[in-house]
Short mmCIF file of C-alpha atoms in Angstrom, two decimals:
data_model
loop_
_atom_site.label_atom_id
_atom_site.label_comp_id
_atom_site.label_asym_id
_atom_site.label_seq_id
_atom_site.Cartn_x
_atom_site.Cartn_y
_atom_site.Cartn_z
CA UNK A 1 -22.52 -1.31 3.94
CA UNK A 2 -19.28 -1.88 5.86
CA UNK A 3 -17.28 -1.13 2.67
CA UNK A 4 -19.29 2.13 1.91
CA UNK A 5 -19.15 3.52 5.33
CA UNK A 6 -15.96 2.25 7.00
CA UNK A 7 -13.36 1.10 4.60
CA UNK A 8 -13.96 4.08 2.33
CA UNK A 9 -13.08 6.38 5.27
CA UNK A 10 -10.11 4.36 6.04
CA UNK A 11 -8.91 4.67 2.31
CA UNK A 12 -9.55 8.41 2.28
CA UNK A 13 -6.22 10.16 2.15
CA UNK A 14 -4.56 7.22 3.41
CA UNK A 15 -1.15 8.37 2.00
CA UNK A 16 -1.19 10.93 4.77
CA UNK A 17 -1.27 7.96 7.34
CA UNK A 18 2.11 6.58 6.15
CA UNK A 19 4.10 8.18 8.79
CA UNK A 20 1.45 8.20 11.29
CA UNK A 21 2.49 7.09 14.72
CA UNK A 22 1.97 3.54 15.56
CA UNK A 23 -0.61 4.22 18.01
CA UNK A 24 -2.72 6.13 15.34
CA UNK A 25 -2.39 3.24 12.78
CA UNK A 26 -3.41 0.84 15.76
CA UNK A 27 -6.49 3.01 16.10
CA UNK A 28 -7.34 2.63 12.43
CA UNK A 29 -6.65 -1.26 12.56
CA UNK A 30 -9.13 -1.38 15.50
CA UNK A 31 -11.77 0.35 13.27
CA UNK A 32 -11.14 -2.19 10.55
CA UNK A 33 -11.24 -5.15 13.08
CA UNK A 34 -14.43 -3.93 14.41
CA UNK A 35 -15.91 -3.88 11.06
CA UNK A 36 -14.89 -7.47 10.43
CA UNK A 37 -16.31 -8.45 13.72
CA UNK A 38 -19.64 -6.85 12.63
CA UNK A 39 -19.62 -8.78 9.53
CA UNK A 40 -18.96 -12.08 11.04
CA UNK A 41 -21.21 -11.32 14.12
CA UNK A 42 -18.21 -11.69 16.55
CA UNK A 43 -19.36 -9.11 19.08
CA UNK A 44 -20.02 -10.16 22.61
CA UNK A 45 -18.91 -13.71 23.50
CA UNK A 46 -16.21 -14.05 20.75
CA UNK A 47 -14.76 -10.64 21.35
CA UNK A 48 -11.30 -11.96 21.83
CA UNK A 49 -11.24 -14.20 18.85
CA UNK A 50 -7.98 -13.51 16.69
CA UNK A 51 -9.24 -11.28 13.64
CA UNK A 52 -6.38 -12.31 11.06
CA UNK A 53 -8.30 -15.38 9.75
CA UNK A 54 -11.44 -13.36 9.23
CA UNK A 55 -9.44 -10.61 7.53
CA UNK A 56 -7.84 -13.23 5.35
CA UNK A 57 -11.19 -14.64 4.60
CA UNK A 58 -12.58 -11.35 3.32
CA UNK A 59 -9.45 -10.46 1.64
CA UNK A 60 -8.91 -7.56 3.58
CA UNK A 61 -5.34 -6.13 3.98
CA UNK A 62 -4.47 -4.80 7.37
CA UNK A 63 -4.40 -0.90 7.48
CA UNK A 64 -0.64 -0.62 7.00
CA UNK A 65 -0.74 -2.56 3.85
CA UNK A 66 -3.75 -0.98 2.54
CA UNK A 67 -1.88 2.26 2.80
CA UNK A 68 1.13 0.85 0.86
CA UNK A 69 -1.13 -0.71 -1.58
CA UNK A 70 -2.88 2.60 -2.34
CA UNK A 71 0.38 4.53 -2.65
CA UNK A 72 1.73 1.92 -5.00
CA UNK A 73 -1.29 1.78 -7.15
CA UNK A 74 -1.03 5.75 -7.38
CA UNK A 75 2.64 5.42 -8.41
CA UNK A 76 1.64 2.77 -11.02
CA UNK A 77 -0.91 5.17 -12.55
CA UNK A 78 1.58 8.09 -12.62
CA UNK A 79 4.19 5.92 -14.55
CA UNK A 80 1.52 4.72 -16.89
CA UNK A 81 -0.09 8.24 -17.50
CA UNK A 82 -3.36 7.26 -15.78
CA UNK A 83 -3.00 9.92 -12.87
CA UNK A 84 -3.48 13.69 -13.06
CA UNK A 85 -0.63 15.78 -14.27
CA UNK A 86 0.12 17.37 -10.96
CA UNK A 87 0.99 13.85 -9.48
CA UNK A 88 2.74 12.71 -12.51
CA UNK A 89 5.24 15.62 -12.05
CA UNK A 90 6.16 14.33 -8.58
CA UNK A 91 7.38 10.85 -9.91
CA UNK A 92 10.41 10.39 -12.16
CA UNK A 93 12.04 7.31 -13.41
CA UNK A 94 15.61 6.82 -12.67
CA UNK A 95 18.15 7.55 -15.52
CA UNK A 96 19.90 4.40 -16.48
CA UNK A 97 23.52 4.82 -17.35
CA UNK A 98 24.44 3.83 -20.84
CA UNK A 99 28.00 2.71 -19.71
CA UNK A 100 27.91 0.82 -16.65
CA UNK A 101 30.20 -1.88 -15.08
CA UNK A 102 27.22 -3.84 -13.84
CA UNK A 103 24.29 -4.80 -15.74
CA UNK A 104 21.36 -2.78 -14.73
CA UNK A 105 18.16 -3.87 -16.56
CA UNK A 106 15.73 -2.68 -14.02
CA UNK A 107 14.25 0.15 -15.83
CA UNK A 108 11.19 0.62 -13.31
CA UNK A 109 13.27 2.07 -10.40
CA UNK A 110 12.07 5.60 -9.44
CA UNK A 111 14.35 8.39 -8.31
CA UNK A 112 14.32 9.10 -4.61
CA UNK A 113 14.48 12.84 -3.67
CA UNK A 114 17.05 13.95 -1.31
CA UNK A 115 16.27 13.50 2.40
CA UNK A 116 15.24 16.76 4.07
CA UNK A 117 15.68 17.94 7.77
CA UNK A 118 11.93 17.61 8.15
CA UNK A 119 10.66 14.12 9.06
CA UNK A 120 7.06 15.10 8.18
CA UNK A 121 8.19 15.83 4.67
CA UNK A 122 8.99 12.11 4.10
CA UNK A 123 5.18 11.27 4.16
CA UNK A 124 4.52 13.24 1.15
CA UNK A 125 3.70 11.46 -1.91
CA UNK A 126 6.98 12.40 -3.76
CA UNK A 127 8.95 10.79 -0.90
CA UNK A 128 6.80 7.90 0.03
CA UNK A 129 5.74 6.86 -3.48
CA UNK A 130 9.32 5.98 -4.99
CA UNK A 131 10.22 4.28 -1.48
CA UNK A 132 7.39 2.05 -1.53
CA UNK A 133 7.59 1.52 -5.40
CA UNK A 134 11.22 0.50 -5.37
CA UNK A 135 10.64 -1.92 -2.44
CA UNK A 136 8.15 -3.88 -4.81
CA UNK A 137 9.64 -7.00 -6.56
CA UNK A 138 10.63 -6.41 -10.18
CA UNK A 139 8.10 -8.88 -11.37
CA UNK A 140 5.20 -6.59 -9.93
CA UNK A 141 6.87 -3.28 -11.04
CA UNK A 142 7.16 -4.37 -14.51
CA UNK A 143 3.47 -5.34 -15.20
CA UNK A 144 1.94 -3.10 -17.94
CA UNK A 145 -1.84 -3.51 -17.32
CA UNK A 146 -3.56 -1.97 -14.49
CA UNK A 147 -6.02 -4.85 -13.59
CA UNK A 148 -2.98 -7.35 -13.64
CA UNK A 149 -1.10 -4.91 -11.52
CA UNK A 150 -3.60 -4.54 -8.95
CA UNK A 151 -4.19 -8.43 -8.78
CA UNK A 152 -0.47 -9.16 -8.32
CA UNK A 153 0.15 -6.29 -6.06
CA UNK A 154 -2.69 -7.19 -3.66
CA UNK A 155 -1.61 -10.83 -3.73
CA UNK A 156 2.00 -9.75 -2.85
CA UNK A 157 0.81 -7.76 0.16
CA UNK A 158 -1.62 -10.37 1.13
CA UNK A 159 1.16 -12.82 1.22
CA UNK A 160 3.40 -10.30 3.15
CA UNK A 161 0.71 -9.58 5.63
CA UNK A 162 -0.40 -13.11 6.30
CA UNK A 163 2.70 -15.14 5.76
CA UNK A 164 2.73 -16.73 9.32
CA UNK A 165 -1.00 -17.48 9.51
CA UNK A 166 -2.61 -20.58 7.93
#
């Protein structure tokens, strides 16, 4: 029930949340936290209980990492011809130079478009997609299968999100 009614709303158009203000992301995180409190029946007396262990137990990523996960997954689908053509056209692999002084075997780096004068433009998929994709470790970007990619990507973001917790 929580997944159908709350998490689906959080995931809807979440790429547009990427450059949302911190205050707005905190509101979205509060919604997710309340959903977790509902699942574990933490309302009332246990209202001030830290929520991170419960997010971890449910394997829920915090909102900001959910957003990045979804964008990285969409980029993977674009690169592997699993996305619609209108999205695939927004993503381009970087050209590798044939003659180079340095060894550059990373064929999974995307071209990043030039910066614009408008800060809101940077939240567009063609800007945020390559930025998030290029920040991923090579070992994740080079995975060819969708299910393996999802598993490793979620594990990566899970470790980043909860690295300070037990």
